[in-house]
mmCIF file of C-alpha atoms and ligand atoms in Angstrom:
data_model
loop_
_atom_site.group_PDB
_atom_site.id
_atom_site.type_symbol
_atom_site.label_atom_id
_atom_site.label_comp_id
_atom_site.label_asym_id
_atom_site.label_seq_id
_atom_site.Cartn_x
_atom_site.Cartn_y
_atom_site.Cartn_z
ATOM 1 C CA MET N 25 75.590 96.652 103.629
ATOM 2 C CA ARG N 26 75.179 98.132 107.111
ATOM 3 C CA PHE N 27 75.005 96.208 110.381
ATOM 4 C CA ILE N 28 73.300 98.331 113.016
ATOM 5 C CA THR N 29 72.418 97.822 116.657
ATOM 6 C CA SER N 30 71.629 99.904 119.746
ATOM 7 C CA ASN N 31 70.958 99.552 123.469
ATOM 8 C CA ARG N 32 67.396 98.491 122.644
ATOM 9 C CA ILE N 33 65.601 97.662 119.391
ATOM 10 C CA PHE N 34 61.809 98.024 119.161
ATOM 11 C CA SER N 35 60.363 95.954 116.305
ATOM 12 C CA GLY N 36 57.074 97.860 115.970
ATOM 13 C CA LYS N 37 55.333 95.377 118.269
ATOM 14 C CA ASP N 38 57.832 94.722 121.067
ATOM 15 C CA PHE N 39 61.461 94.977 122.146
ATOM 16 C CA LEU N 40 63.838 92.468 120.523
ATOM 17 C CA THR N 41 66.543 90.553 122.392
ATOM 18 C CA ASP N 42 69.501 92.625 123.503
ATOM 19 C CA ASN N 43 72.158 91.584 120.992
ATOM 20 C CA THR N 44 69.957 91.922 117.885
ATOM 21 C CA VAL N 45 71.619 93.356 114.772
ATOM 22 C CA VAL N 46 69.616 94.726 111.826
ATOM 23 C CA VAL N 47 71.294 94.295 108.439
ATOM 24 C CA LEU N 48 70.424 96.847 105.743
ATOM 25 C CA ASP N 49 71.383 97.035 102.086
ATOM 26 C CA ASN N 50 72.426 100.328 100.511
ATOM 27 C CA LYS N 51 68.794 101.161 99.668
ATOM 28 C CA GLY N 52 67.711 100.835 103.318
ATOM 29 C CA ILE N 53 65.948 97.488 102.816
ATOM 30 C CA ILE N 54 66.260 95.109 105.776
ATOM 31 C CA ILE N 55 67.999 92.007 104.442
ATOM 32 C CA ASP N 56 68.610 90.206 107.731
ATOM 33 C CA ILE N 57 67.837 90.368 111.442
ATOM 34 C CA THR N 58 70.404 88.442 113.401
ATOM 35 C CA THR N 59 72.396 88.495 116.637
ATOM 36 C CA SER N 60 75.903 89.818 117.163
ATOM 37 C CA ASP N 61 77.313 86.410 118.215
ATOM 38 C CA LYS N 62 76.500 85.064 114.724
ATOM 39 C CA LEU N 63 78.495 87.806 113.004
ATOM 40 C CA GLU N 64 82.241 87.664 112.598
ATOM 41 C CA SER N 65 84.622 90.198 111.129
ATOM 42 C CA VAL N 66 81.941 92.715 110.163
ATOM 43 C CA ASN N 67 81.735 96.304 111.277
ATOM 44 C CA ILE N 68 78.687 96.590 113.546
ATOM 45 C CA GLU N 69 77.559 100.189 114.099
ATOM 46 C CA HIS N 70 76.441 100.534 117.735
ATOM 47 C CA PHE N 71 74.117 103.449 118.550
ATOM 48 C CA GLU N 72 73.197 104.840 121.968
ATOM 49 C CA GLY N 73 69.403 104.833 122.221
ATOM 50 C CA ILE N 74 66.448 102.903 120.836
ATOM 51 C CA ILE N 75 66.119 101.763 117.224
ATOM 52 C CA THR N 76 62.528 101.719 115.901
ATOM 53 C CA PRO N 77 60.797 101.462 112.524
ATOM 54 C CA GLY N 78 59.891 104.766 110.844
ATOM 55 C CA PHE N 79 56.971 106.603 112.456
ATOM 56 C CA ILE N 80 53.402 106.759 111.147
ATOM 57 C CA ASN N 81 51.559 110.063 111.601
ATOM 58 C CA THR N 82 47.905 109.063 111.293
ATOM 59 C CA HIS N 83 46.433 112.565 111.542
ATOM 60 C CA CYS N 84 47.732 115.683 109.842
ATOM 61 C CA HIS N 85 46.346 118.573 107.766
ATOM 62 C CA LEU N 86 49.249 119.441 105.467
ATOM 63 C CA GLU N 87 47.175 122.121 103.714
ATOM 64 C CA LEU N 88 46.995 124.211 106.925
ATOM 65 C CA SER N 89 50.805 124.415 107.255
ATOM 66 C CA HIS N 90 50.863 128.182 106.544
ATOM 67 C CA LEU N 91 48.782 128.814 109.696
ATOM 68 C CA LYS N 92 51.660 128.130 112.117
ATOM 69 C CA GLY N 93 51.366 130.553 115.049
ATOM 70 C CA VAL N 94 48.406 132.420 113.488
ATOM 71 C CA ILE N 95 45.639 131.213 115.827
ATOM 72 C CA LYS N 96 45.843 131.885 119.567
ATOM 73 C CA GLN N 97 46.249 129.003 122.031
ATOM 74 C CA HIS N 98 43.598 127.826 124.523
ATOM 75 C CA THR N 99 40.621 129.418 122.755
ATOM 76 C CA GLY N 100 38.553 126.207 122.708
ATOM 77 C CA ILE N 101 37.574 124.380 119.550
ATOM 78 C CA VAL N 102 34.808 126.711 118.345
ATOM 79 C CA ASP N 103 36.988 129.838 118.258
ATOM 80 C CA PHE N 104 39.867 127.790 116.893
ATOM 81 C CA GLY N 105 37.639 126.568 114.049
ATOM 82 C CA LEU N 106 36.428 130.109 113.366
ATOM 83 C CA GLY N 107 40.088 131.211 113.284
ATOM 84 C CA VAL N 108 40.912 128.583 110.648
ATOM 85 C CA ILE N 109 37.906 129.641 108.541
ATOM 86 C CA LYS N 110 38.936 133.321 108.845
ATOM 87 C CA HIS N 111 42.652 132.936 108.112
ATOM 88 C CA ARG N 112 43.081 129.878 105.878
ATOM 89 C CA HIS N 113 43.060 131.988 102.701
ATOM 90 C CA ASP N 114 45.192 134.870 104.056
ATOM 91 C CA ALA N 115 48.474 133.578 102.608
ATOM 92 C CA SER N 116 49.229 133.581 98.870
ATOM 93 C CA PRO N 117 48.997 130.227 97.049
ATOM 94 C CA GLU N 118 52.813 130.328 96.601
ATOM 95 C CA HIS N 119 53.376 130.815 100.318
ATOM 96 C CA GLN N 120 50.933 128.005 101.085
ATOM 97 C CA GLN N 121 52.850 125.659 98.753
ATOM 98 C CA GLU N 122 56.189 126.594 100.342
ATOM 99 C CA ALA N 123 54.790 125.988 103.837
ATOM 100 C CA MET N 124 53.505 122.524 102.843
ATOM 101 C CA ILE N 125 56.789 121.506 101.213
ATOM 102 C CA GLN N 126 58.718 122.655 104.291
ATOM 103 C CA ALA N 127 56.316 120.838 106.671
ATOM 104 C CA ASP N 128 56.714 117.664 104.614
ATOM 105 C CA LYS N 129 60.525 117.920 104.774
ATOM 106 C CA ASP N 130 60.364 118.502 108.527
ATOM 107 C CA MET N 131 58.201 115.391 109.003
ATOM 108 C CA PHE N 132 60.684 113.310 106.984
ATOM 109 C CA GLN N 133 63.538 114.627 109.162
ATOM 110 C CA GLU N 134 61.532 113.647 112.250
ATOM 111 C CA GLY N 135 61.515 110.024 111.094
ATOM 112 C CA ILE N 136 57.952 109.957 109.734
ATOM 113 C CA VAL N 137 57.544 107.577 106.778
ATOM 114 C CA ALA N 138 53.756 107.572 106.260
ATOM 115 C CA VAL N 139 51.005 110.096 106.941
ATOM 116 C CA GLY N 140 47.204 109.978 107.023
ATOM 117 C CA ASP N 141 46.444 113.491 105.822
ATOM 118 C CA ILE N 142 43.127 115.336 105.880
ATOM 119 C CA SER N 143 42.455 117.427 102.774
ATOM 120 C CA ASN N 144 39.537 119.703 101.888
ATOM 121 C CA THR N 145 41.103 120.844 98.598
ATOM 122 C CA ASN N 146 43.646 119.684 96.010
ATOM 123 C CA SER N 147 46.280 122.185 97.249
ATOM 124 C CA SER N 148 48.491 119.527 98.905
ATOM 125 C CA MET N 149 48.832 117.342 95.785
ATOM 126 C CA THR N 150 52.127 118.813 94.551
ATOM 127 C CA ALA N 151 53.822 118.560 97.958
ATOM 128 C CA LYS N 152 52.661 114.951 98.251
ATOM 129 C CA GLN N 153 53.890 114.034 94.776
ATOM 130 C CA LEU N 154 57.340 115.514 95.523
ATOM 131 C CA SER N 155 57.584 113.848 98.933
ATOM 132 C CA ASN N 156 59.695 110.954 100.220
ATOM 133 C CA ILE N 157 56.832 110.182 102.605
ATOM 134 C CA HIS N 158 53.912 107.866 101.741
ATOM 135 C CA TYR N 159 50.666 109.843 102.027
ATOM 136 C CA HIS N 160 47.157 108.508 102.340
ATOM 137 C CA THR N 161 44.794 111.438 101.818
ATOM 138 C CA PHE N 162 41.455 111.581 103.598
ATOM 139 C CA VAL N 163 39.239 113.768 101.429
ATOM 140 C CA GLU N 164 37.210 115.399 104.177
ATOM 141 C CA LEU N 165 33.517 116.175 103.729
ATOM 142 C CA ILE N 166 31.389 118.597 105.741
ATOM 143 C CA ALA N 167 27.575 118.912 105.681
ATOM 144 C CA LEU N 168 25.427 118.615 108.794
ATOM 145 C CA ASN N 169 22.291 119.288 106.756
ATOM 146 C CA PRO N 170 21.136 115.886 105.438
ATOM 147 C CA GLU N 171 19.644 117.560 102.360
ATOM 148 C CA ARG N 172 23.156 118.503 101.262
ATOM 149 C CA SER N 173 24.624 115.007 101.593
ATOM 150 C CA ASP N 174 24.258 113.994 97.897
ATOM 151 C CA LEU N 175 25.766 117.219 96.601
ATOM 152 C CA VAL N 176 28.704 117.186 99.068
ATOM 153 C CA PHE N 177 29.341 113.473 98.501
ATOM 154 C CA ASN N 178 29.477 113.914 94.709
ATOM 155 C CA THR N 179 31.840 116.900 94.991
ATOM 156 C CA GLY N 180 34.018 114.852 97.349
ATOM 157 C CA LYS N 181 34.139 111.976 94.875
ATOM 158 C CA GLU N 182 35.447 114.365 92.217
ATOM 159 C CA LEU N 183 38.271 115.511 94.493
ATOM 160 C CA LEU N 184 38.966 111.875 95.429
ATOM 161 C CA THR N 185 39.273 110.982 91.732
ATOM 162 C CA GLU N 186 41.690 113.865 91.241
ATOM 163 C CA PHE N 187 44.015 112.544 93.983
ATOM 164 C CA LYS N 188 43.787 108.967 92.687
ATOM 165 C CA SER N 189 44.395 109.913 89.063
ATOM 166 C CA ASN N 190 47.603 111.583 90.268
ATOM 167 C CA HIS N 191 48.690 108.230 91.759
ATOM 168 C CA LEU N 192 48.029 109.296 95.346
ATOM 169 C CA SER N 193 46.346 106.931 97.803
ATOM 170 C CA ALA N 194 43.057 108.452 99.025
ATOM 171 C CA SER N 195 39.626 107.786 100.522
ATOM 172 C CA LEU N 196 36.704 109.833 101.860
ATOM 173 C CA ALA N 197 36.276 110.887 105.500
ATOM 174 C CA PRO N 198 33.573 112.746 107.450
ATOM 175 C CA HIS N 199 34.912 115.815 109.310
ATOM 176 C CA ALA N 200 33.277 115.461 112.737
ATOM 177 C CA PRO N 201 29.995 114.362 114.364
ATOM 178 C CA TYR N 202 28.814 117.976 114.731
ATOM 179 C CA SER N 203 29.494 118.791 111.067
ATOM 180 C CA THR N 204 28.487 115.658 109.130
ATOM 181 C CA SER N 205 24.992 114.157 108.904
ATOM 182 C CA ILE N 206 24.307 110.479 109.588
ATOM 183 C CA GLU N 207 23.255 110.170 105.914
ATOM 184 C CA LEU N 208 26.581 111.558 104.709
ATOM 185 C CA ILE N 209 28.610 109.363 107.097
ATOM 186 C CA GLU N 210 26.802 106.301 105.712
ATOM 187 C CA LYS N 211 27.495 107.286 102.108
ATOM 188 C CA ILE N 212 31.162 108.024 102.855
ATOM 189 C CA THR N 213 31.921 104.834 104.748
ATOM 190 C CA ASN N 214 30.017 102.634 102.288
ATOM 191 C CA ASP N 215 32.227 104.154 99.590
ATOM 192 C CA CYS N 216 35.348 103.351 101.685
ATOM 193 C CA PHE N 217 34.090 99.778 102.132
ATOM 194 C CA LEU N 218 33.718 99.248 98.382
ATOM 195 C CA ALA N 219 37.175 100.741 97.809
ATOM 196 C CA LYS N 220 38.667 98.657 100.681
ATOM 197 C CA GLN N 221 40.070 101.864 102.231
ATOM 198 C CA PRO N 222 40.135 103.287 105.770
ATOM 199 C CA SER N 223 38.206 106.323 107.000
ATOM 200 C CA SER N 224 38.649 108.873 109.761
ATOM 201 C CA ILE N 225 36.629 111.353 111.861
ATOM 202 C CA HIS N 226 37.462 113.936 114.512
ATOM 203 C CA ASN N 227 35.809 112.730 117.721
ATOM 204 C CA GLN N 228 34.879 114.414 121.013
ATOM 205 C CA GLU N 229 37.537 117.081 120.783
ATOM 206 C CA SER N 230 35.509 119.313 123.115
ATOM 207 C CA ALA N 231 32.903 119.037 125.870
ATOM 208 C CA ALA N 232 30.725 121.299 123.691
ATOM 209 C CA GLU N 233 30.435 118.537 121.073
ATOM 210 C CA ASN N 234 28.758 116.187 123.572
ATOM 211 C CA GLU N 235 26.569 119.054 124.799
ATOM 212 C CA PHE N 236 25.417 119.792 121.245
ATOM 213 C CA PHE N 237 24.267 116.199 120.793
ATOM 214 C CA ASN N 238 22.847 115.715 124.269
ATOM 215 C CA THR N 239 20.748 118.887 124.490
ATOM 216 C CA LYS N 240 21.311 120.917 121.267
ATOM 217 C CA SER N 241 22.852 123.719 123.292
ATOM 218 C CA GLY N 242 26.271 125.209 124.026
ATOM 219 C CA ASP N 243 29.123 126.600 121.973
ATOM 220 C CA TYR N 244 28.263 124.849 118.688
ATOM 221 C CA ILE N 245 24.995 126.805 118.537
ATOM 222 C CA ARG N 246 27.194 129.939 118.651
ATOM 223 C CA LEU N 247 29.399 128.484 115.879
ATOM 224 C CA TYR N 248 26.466 127.824 113.558
ATOM 225 C CA GLU N 249 24.933 131.234 114.324
ATOM 226 C CA SER N 250 28.188 133.052 113.658
ATOM 227 C CA ILE N 251 28.657 131.410 110.250
ATOM 228 C CA GLY N 252 24.980 132.008 109.410
ATOM 229 C CA LEU N 253 23.926 128.360 109.136
ATOM 230 C CA PRO N 254 20.646 127.510 110.862
ATOM 231 C CA VAL N 255 20.525 123.966 112.245
ATOM 232 C CA THR N 256 16.734 123.646 112.553
ATOM 233 C CA TYR N 257 16.883 120.106 111.103
ATOM 234 C CA PHE N 258 19.253 118.875 113.853
ATOM 235 C CA LYS N 259 17.649 117.055 116.799
ATOM 236 C CA ALA N 260 19.257 116.411 120.195
ATOM 237 C CA THR N 261 19.841 112.707 120.900
ATOM 238 C CA SER N 262 20.241 112.707 124.718
ATOM 239 C CA LYS N 263 23.485 110.844 124.060
ATOM 240 C CA SER N 264 27.136 111.783 123.542
ATOM 241 C CA SER N 265 28.271 112.554 119.993
ATOM 242 C CA LEU N 266 30.118 109.240 119.558
ATOM 243 C CA GLN N 267 27.158 107.204 120.811
ATOM 244 C CA SER N 268 24.889 109.137 118.435
ATOM 245 C CA ILE N 269 26.870 108.489 115.255
ATOM 246 C CA ILE N 270 28.831 105.250 115.619
ATOM 247 C CA SER N 271 26.132 102.988 114.144
ATOM 248 C CA ALA N 272 26.276 104.984 110.866
ATOM 249 C CA PHE N 273 29.809 103.749 110.130
ATOM 250 C CA ASN N 274 30.322 100.730 107.887
ATOM 251 C CA LYS N 275 31.708 98.035 110.220
ATOM 252 C CA GLY N 276 34.006 96.670 107.525
ATOM 253 C CA VAL N 277 36.008 99.911 107.334
ATOM 254 C CA PRO N 278 39.032 100.540 109.575
ATOM 255 C CA THR N 279 37.989 103.818 111.217
ATOM 256 C CA LEU N 280 40.166 106.352 113.030
ATOM 257 C CA LEU N 281 38.624 108.342 115.869
ATOM 258 C CA VAL N 282 40.801 111.418 116.252
ATOM 259 C CA HIS N 283 41.321 113.249 119.601
ATOM 260 C CA ASN N 284 38.877 111.473 121.995
ATOM 261 C CA THR N 285 39.562 114.184 124.557
ATOM 262 C CA PHE N 286 36.080 113.981 126.101
ATOM 263 C CA THR N 287 35.416 110.243 125.618
ATOM 264 C CA ASN N 288 34.255 108.279 128.660
ATOM 265 C CA LYS N 289 34.059 104.561 129.480
ATOM 266 C CA ASN N 290 30.442 104.272 128.327
ATOM 267 C CA ASP N 291 31.346 105.829 124.967
ATOM 268 C CA ILE N 292 34.211 103.361 124.500
ATOM 269 C CA ASP N 293 32.061 100.348 125.425
ATOM 270 C CA ILE N 294 29.235 101.305 123.076
ATOM 271 C CA ALA N 295 31.554 102.247 120.201
ATOM 272 C CA GLN N 296 33.585 99.056 120.463
ATOM 273 C CA ASN N 297 30.433 96.945 120.651
ATOM 274 C CA GLN N 298 29.128 98.557 117.480
ATOM 275 C CA HIS N 299 32.349 98.655 115.456
ATOM 276 C CA PRO N 300 35.113 96.003 115.366
ATOM 277 C CA GLN N 301 37.805 98.037 113.583
ATOM 278 C CA LEU N 302 38.200 101.258 115.559
ATOM 279 C CA TYR N 303 41.551 102.990 116.025
ATOM 280 C CA TRP N 304 41.919 105.799 118.552
ATOM 281 C CA CYS N 305 44.293 108.572 117.515
ATOM 282 C CA LEU N 306 45.976 110.789 120.110
ATOM 283 C CA CYS N 307 47.101 114.314 119.156
ATOM 284 C CA PRO N 308 48.162 115.586 122.592
ATOM 285 C CA ASN N 309 50.035 118.708 121.455
ATOM 286 C CA ALA N 310 46.962 119.940 119.551
ATOM 287 C CA ASN N 311 44.689 119.143 122.517
ATOM 288 C CA LEU N 312 46.893 121.282 124.768
ATOM 289 C CA TYR N 313 47.049 124.033 122.115
ATOM 290 C CA ILE N 314 43.285 124.257 121.570
ATOM 291 C CA GLU N 315 41.472 122.998 124.680
ATOM 292 C CA ASN N 316 44.422 122.873 127.120
ATOM 293 C CA THR N 317 43.441 119.383 128.210
ATOM 294 C CA LEU N 318 44.288 115.781 127.318
ATOM 295 C CA PRO N 319 42.295 112.568 126.855
ATOM 296 C CA ASP N 320 42.351 109.987 129.642
ATOM 297 C CA ILE N 321 44.871 107.751 127.880
ATOM 298 C CA ALA N 322 44.931 105.150 130.669
ATOM 299 C CA LEU N 323 41.166 104.729 130.214
ATOM 300 C CA LEU N 324 41.663 104.045 126.499
ATOM 301 C CA VAL N 325 44.534 101.643 127.218
ATOM 302 C CA ASN N 326 42.632 99.770 129.942
ATOM 303 C CA ASN N 327 39.740 99.273 127.522
ATOM 304 C CA GLN N 328 41.935 97.749 124.799
ATOM 305 C CA CYS N 329 41.581 100.714 122.436
ATOM 306 C CA MET N 330 44.015 100.399 119.545
ATOM 307 C CA LEU N 331 46.003 103.644 119.833
ATOM 308 C CA THR N 332 47.739 105.596 117.070
ATOM 309 C CA LEU N 333 49.449 108.997 117.147
ATOM 310 C CA GLY N 334 48.942 112.139 115.086
ATOM 311 C CA THR N 335 50.330 115.644 114.962
ATOM 312 C CA ASP N 336 47.216 117.473 113.707
ATOM 313 C CA SER N 337 48.228 120.588 111.740
ATOM 314 C CA LEU N 338 50.676 123.441 112.233
ATOM 315 C CA ALA N 339 47.609 125.617 112.974
ATOM 316 C CA SER N 340 47.467 123.851 116.374
ATOM 317 C CA ASN N 341 51.013 122.589 116.890
ATOM 318 C CA SER N 342 54.519 124.066 116.959
ATOM 319 C CA GLY N 343 55.889 121.205 114.852
ATOM 320 C CA LEU N 344 54.900 117.976 113.106
ATOM 321 C CA SER N 345 56.816 115.407 115.124
ATOM 322 C CA ILE N 346 55.617 112.079 116.476
ATOM 323 C CA ILE N 347 58.436 111.944 119.051
ATOM 324 C CA SER N 348 57.258 115.315 120.370
ATOM 325 C CA GLU N 349 53.743 113.853 120.840
ATOM 326 C CA ILE N 350 55.301 110.929 122.766
ATOM 327 C CA ASN N 351 57.259 113.368 124.959
ATOM 328 C CA THR N 352 54.087 115.306 125.753
ATOM 329 C CA ILE N 353 52.240 112.144 126.815
ATOM 330 C CA GLN N 354 55.176 111.021 128.955
ATOM 331 C CA LYS N 355 55.324 114.403 130.717
ATOM 332 C CA HIS N 356 51.592 114.548 131.480
ATOM 333 C CA GLN N 357 50.650 110.874 131.902
ATOM 334 C CA PRO N 358 53.870 109.063 132.948
ATOM 335 C CA ALA N 359 52.060 105.788 133.668
ATOM 336 C CA ILE N 360 51.661 105.151 129.925
ATOM 337 C CA SER N 361 54.531 102.877 128.877
ATOM 338 C CA LEU N 362 57.052 103.783 126.192
ATOM 339 C CA GLU N 363 56.510 100.382 124.560
ATOM 340 C CA LEU N 364 52.808 101.109 124.128
ATOM 341 C CA LEU N 365 53.497 104.566 122.693
ATOM 342 C CA LEU N 366 56.100 103.230 120.259
ATOM 343 C CA LYS N 367 53.649 100.589 119.057
ATOM 344 C CA ALA N 368 51.038 103.324 118.521
ATOM 345 C CA ALA N 369 53.647 105.333 116.599
ATOM 346 C CA THR N 370 54.646 102.458 114.324
ATOM 347 C CA TYR N 371 52.775 99.163 113.860
ATOM 348 C CA ASN N 372 49.272 100.323 114.867
ATOM 349 C CA GLY N 373 49.390 103.324 112.546
ATOM 350 C CA ALA N 374 50.646 101.202 109.653
ATOM 351 C CA GLN N 375 47.918 98.631 110.277
ATOM 352 C CA PHE N 376 45.201 101.305 110.330
ATOM 353 C CA LEU N 377 46.386 102.659 106.961
ATOM 354 C CA GLY N 378 46.614 99.123 105.532
ATOM 355 C CA LEU N 379 50.396 99.509 105.193
ATOM 356 C CA GLU N 380 51.481 96.885 107.734
ATOM 357 C CA ASN N 381 53.205 94.820 105.048
ATOM 358 C CA GLN N 382 55.358 97.783 104.105
ATOM 359 C CA PHE N 383 55.821 99.956 107.210
ATOM 360 C CA GLY N 384 55.623 99.848 110.982
ATOM 361 C CA LEU N 385 57.627 96.666 111.589
ATOM 362 C CA ILE N 386 61.313 95.729 111.497
ATOM 363 C CA GLU N 387 61.135 92.636 109.319
ATOM 364 C CA ILE N 388 63.198 91.160 106.500
ATOM 365 C CA ASN N 389 62.534 92.483 102.974
ATOM 366 C CA ARG N 390 61.024 95.775 104.143
ATOM 367 C CA LYS N 391 62.056 99.350 103.667
ATOM 368 C CA CYS N 392 60.188 100.600 106.727
ATOM 369 C CA GLY N 393 62.612 103.405 107.633
ATOM 370 C CA ILE N 394 64.849 103.106 110.688
ATOM 371 C CA ASN N 395 64.812 105.688 113.499
ATOM 372 C CA LEU N 396 67.157 106.154 116.440
ATOM 373 C CA ILE N 397 65.543 107.620 119.545
ATOM 374 C CA GLU N 398 67.995 109.430 121.782
ATOM 375 C CA GLY N 399 67.634 111.149 125.145
ATOM 376 C CA HIS N 400 65.476 110.508 128.187
ATOM 377 C CA THR N 401 61.844 109.954 129.154
ATOM 378 C CA GLY N 402 59.767 113.002 128.200
ATOM 379 C CA ASN N 403 62.718 114.539 126.365
ATOM 380 C CA TYR N 404 63.462 112.233 123.454
ATOM 381 C CA SER N 405 64.668 113.275 120.020
ATOM 382 C CA VAL N 406 64.838 111.274 116.816
ATOM 383 C CA LYS N 407 67.505 110.720 114.185
ATOM 384 C CA LYS N 408 66.884 108.960 110.876
ATOM 385 C CA LEU N 409 69.299 106.082 110.344
ATOM 386 C CA ALA N 410 67.688 104.793 107.133
HETATM 387 ZN ZN1 LIG B 517 42.435 117.461 112.717
#
């Protein structure tokens, strides 16, 4: 047994009283939560820093791990996307596997215990099967042309079955508003509803995305021209992307909106009115890498958006670390409280993935992982205690 305590202990929802001691068995399962005055003649390990549950990374693309440093920073999303398309098959399959296994190990070292991971192929299956981390795979589907929705949906279901038959948790997810038709979003999220699984979509990562929906102009026209895909069937909506697509989502499905860099108050109001189970994922390091800007996090907080954190992929980040994402937010938007960010990094993420009975909360009979956060505001590091 281990008896551990620190200057502050964050449960996943809030800070516990000062003299709290967490008791772990030799497998890392929490067997008691008590206070130091109730313990006699035991060796209490006291750590300098903040104890938290293991972190939940709700947005990652493990299969892009070999693209670290390959794509230039600050290009904007369209050229970033074209860079991924151009380079994702450059590395050998062996090198891609090695990069995924290393990225997975790095995440584990950084105190991450569960990941929501976007996959377009089956290439990440081996790394996930070997991992100490719990993965939920979002099999990501892309087809803006509504005529392709049946074909793409059926192909996606085959890949989904492959993950599930290898005992990996998985569900379908649309890629982004500008790349998935309303018809396909409906099919995907109805499938998630029947399977009682969450879904996810990239949302308003660029100003160009809103422009494409509002007036069918801007950088996404260049994207579709440069990959030789005419979008004659697409009609402008005179609304932002989020406002244009939110009603297509099944309201019974916990849904992650990833990035939200160009989301305004009106978007939040309309989305939350339409959908009762939205989670808003922040990936600040990737936003700085690609668009060199950040979402208005205070706006999301003030409008009761349920926040989670994600790393995105190594194509748009120098590492896969939730504490690094917290540091970035603290440096750029210091008004956002540490308590709120820790809740996003733990309980909220676990709840979105449907894992709140297993992860995200320091509670008796759980093996949620235990992290120690050391250092100072904007410059924290993490150590795994269990
Ligand atoms: Zn992403």
